[in-house]
């Protein structure tokens, strides 16, 4: 089974000229979902301490990977969603700015961290997560994505990091 074949392409969503890669069709297929998690897990060093999952679809893969690899799970959330002391990191979007947060006690100094998300596009969100890990004195071991839109240059934004993607477009 080719995982790419389990992802639905929706043209002109959310706006004209965009092809949206809908992973819900992969997620509902138990064999495809298992294969995706297994392939992502194979990219992760065994000595990592925690997995960060980026809101929202990164939670799906990050939590599954943390469970499979017996690691802690840390949610990276949009602003205003975490209830305790947190760090916030802003990043630029094509038209504006957004932010991501994690709890200040989510990572201890020296811990090895893997950042997981469903999609690498421009790399802005992932880079913000890298910055949060660095601010907490953790070490980013790698970043693992289910899909990557190569033309948008996310790897360039994450230069110097170990970046893995399972499916590329």
Coordinates of C-alpha atoms in Angstrom, one line a residue:
X1 CA 0.0 0.0 0.0
X2 CA 1.2 3.5 -0.9
X3 CA 0.3 5.9 1.9
X4 CA 0.1 8.7 -0.6
X5 CA -2.8 6.9 -2.3
X6 CA -4.8 7.1 1.0
X7 CA -4.8 10.9 1.1
X8 CA -7.6 12.7 -0.6
X9 CA -6.7 15.8 -2.7
X10 CA -9.3 18.6 -2.5
X11 CA -8.8 21.3 -5.2
X12 CA -9.4 25.0 -4.5
X13 CA -9.7 24.5 -0.7
X14 CA -9.5 26.6 1.4
X15 CA -9.1 29.0 -1.5
X16 CA -8.7 29.1 -5.2
X17 CA -5.5 27.5 -6.5
X18 CA -4.7 25.5 -3.4
X19 CA -4.7 21.7 -3.3
X20 CA -5.6 20.6 0.2
X21 CA -4.2 17.2 1.3
X22 CA -6.9 15.7 3.5
X23 CA -5.4 13.1 5.8
X24 CA -8.7 12.0 7.3
X25 CA -8.9 9.3 4.6
X26 CA -5.6 7.9 5.8
X27 CA -6.7 8.1 9.4
X28 CA -9.9 6.2 8.9
X29 CA -7.9 3.3 7.2
X30 CA -6.5 1.3 10.2
X31 CA -3.8 -0.3 8.0
X32 CA -2.7 3.1 6.5
X33 CA -2.7 4.8 9.9
X34 CA -0.6 2.0 11.4
X35 CA 1.8 2.1 8.5
X36 CA 2.1 5.9 8.8
X37 CA 2.8 5.7 12.6
X38 CA 5.3 2.8 12.1
X39 CA 7.2 4.7 9.4
X40 CA 7.3 7.8 11.4
X41 CA 8.5 5.8 14.5
X42 CA 11.3 4.3 12.4
X43 CA 12.8 7.8 11.9
X44 CA 13.0 8.6 15.7
X45 CA 16.1 7.9 17.7
X46 CA 15.5 5.5 20.6
X47 CA 17.2 7.7 23.2
X48 CA 14.7 10.6 23.0
X49 CA 12.8 11.6 26.1
X50 CA 9.7 13.3 24.8
X51 CA 7.6 13.8 21.7
X52 CA 6.0 17.3 21.0
X53 CA 2.8 17.1 19.0
X54 CA 1.8 20.3 17.3
X55 CA -1.9 21.3 17.4
X56 CA -4.1 19.9 16.1
X57 CA -3.2 17.0 13.7
X58 CA 0.2 16.7 15.2
X59 CA -1.5 15.5 18.4
X60 CA -2.8 12.5 16.5
X61 CA 0.6 11.3 15.4
X62 CA 2.6 12.6 18.3
X63 CA 0.4 10.9 20.9
X64 CA 0.5 7.6 18.9
X65 CA 4.3 7.8 18.6
X66 CA 4.8 8.6 22.3
X67 CA 2.7 5.6 23.2
X68 CA 4.4 3.3 20.7
X69 CA 7.9 4.4 21.8
X70 CA 7.1 4.7 25.5
X71 CA 8.0 8.4 25.7
X72 CA 6.4 11.4 27.3
X73 CA 4.0 13.6 25.2
X74 CA 3.9 17.4 25.2
X75 CA 1.2 19.3 23.4
X76 CA 2.2 22.5 21.6
X77 CA -1.0 24.6 21.5
X78 CA -2.4 27.7 20.0
X79 CA -2.6 30.7 22.4
X80 CA -5.0 30.6 25.2
X81 CA -5.4 26.8 25.3
X82 CA -3.0 25.8 28.1
X83 CA -4.0 26.3 31.7
X84 CA -0.6 26.6 33.4
X85 CA 2.5 28.8 33.2
X86 CA 3.6 28.7 29.6
X87 CA 6.1 30.0 27.1
X88 CA 4.9 31.5 23.8
X89 CA 6.7 31.8 20.5
X90 CA 5.4 33.9 17.7
X91 CA 6.1 33.3 14.0
X92 CA 5.2 35.0 10.7
X93 CA 2.6 33.9 8.4
X94 CA 2.2 35.0 4.8
X95 CA -0.2 37.7 5.9
X96 CA 0.3 38.3 9.6
X97 CA 1.6 36.4 12.7
X98 CA 0.6 33.5 14.8
X99 CA 1.9 31.9 18.0
X100 CA 2.4 28.5 19.7
X101 CA 2.7 27.7 23.4
X102 CA 4.0 25.0 25.7
X103 CA 4.0 24.7 29.5
X104 CA 7.2 25.9 31.1
X105 CA 7.6 22.6 32.9
X106 CA 7.0 20.4 29.9
X107 CA 10.7 20.0 29.1
X108 CA 13.7 19.7 31.4
X109 CA 17.1 21.0 30.5
X110 CA 19.0 18.4 28.5
X111 CA 16.0 16.3 27.4
X112 CA 16.0 15.1 23.8
X113 CA 12.9 16.1 22.0
X114 CA 11.2 15.1 18.7
X115 CA 8.7 17.5 17.2
X116 CA 5.9 15.8 15.2
X117 CA 3.3 17.3 12.9
X118 CA 1.2 16.1 10.1
X119 CA 2.5 18.7 7.6
X120 CA 5.6 20.6 6.8
X121 CA 4.8 23.6 4.6
X122 CA 6.8 26.8 5.2
X123 CA 8.2 25.6 8.5
X124 CA 7.1 28.6 10.6
X125 CA 5.2 26.6 13.2
X126 CA 7.9 23.9 13.4
X127 CA 10.7 26.6 13.8
X128 CA 8.6 28.2 16.6
X129 CA 8.5 24.8 18.4
X130 CA 12.3 24.4 17.9
X131 CA 12.7 27.8 19.5
X132 CA 10.5 26.9 22.5
X133 CA 12.5 23.7 23.1
X134 CA 15.8 25.7 22.9
X135 CA 14.4 28.3 25.4
X136 CA 13.7 25.5 27.8
X137 CA 17.3 24.2 27.3
X138 CA 16.1 21.0 25.6
X139 CA 17.7 19.5 22.6
X140 CA 15.8 18.9 19.4
X141 CA 16.7 15.5 18.2
X142 CA 14.6 15.6 15.0
X143 CA 11.4 16.8 13.4
X144 CA 9.1 14.2 11.8
X145 CA 6.2 15.0 9.5
X146 CA 3.7 12.8 7.8
X147 CA 3.6 15.0 4.7
X148 CA 5.7 17.7 3.2
X149 CA 4.9 20.3 0.6
X150 CA 8.4 20.7 -0.8
X151 CA 7.8 23.8 -2.9
X152 CA 7.0 25.8 0.2
X153 CA 10.6 25.5 1.5
X154 CA 10.0 24.3 5.1
X155 CA 13.3 22.5 5.1
X156 CA 15.1 25.7 4.4
X157 CA 13.4 27.3 7.4
X158 CA 14.6 24.4 9.5
X159 CA 18.1 24.4 8.2
X160 CA 20.5 22.7 10.6
X161 CA 17.8 20.4 12.0
X162 CA 17.2 16.7 11.2
X163 CA 13.9 16.7 9.2
X164 CA 12.1 13.6 8.1
X165 CA 8.9 13.4 6.1
X166 CA 7.1 10.2 5.0
X167 CA 5.2 11.6 2.0
X168 CA 6.2 14.4 -0.2
X169 CA 4.3 16.5 -2.7

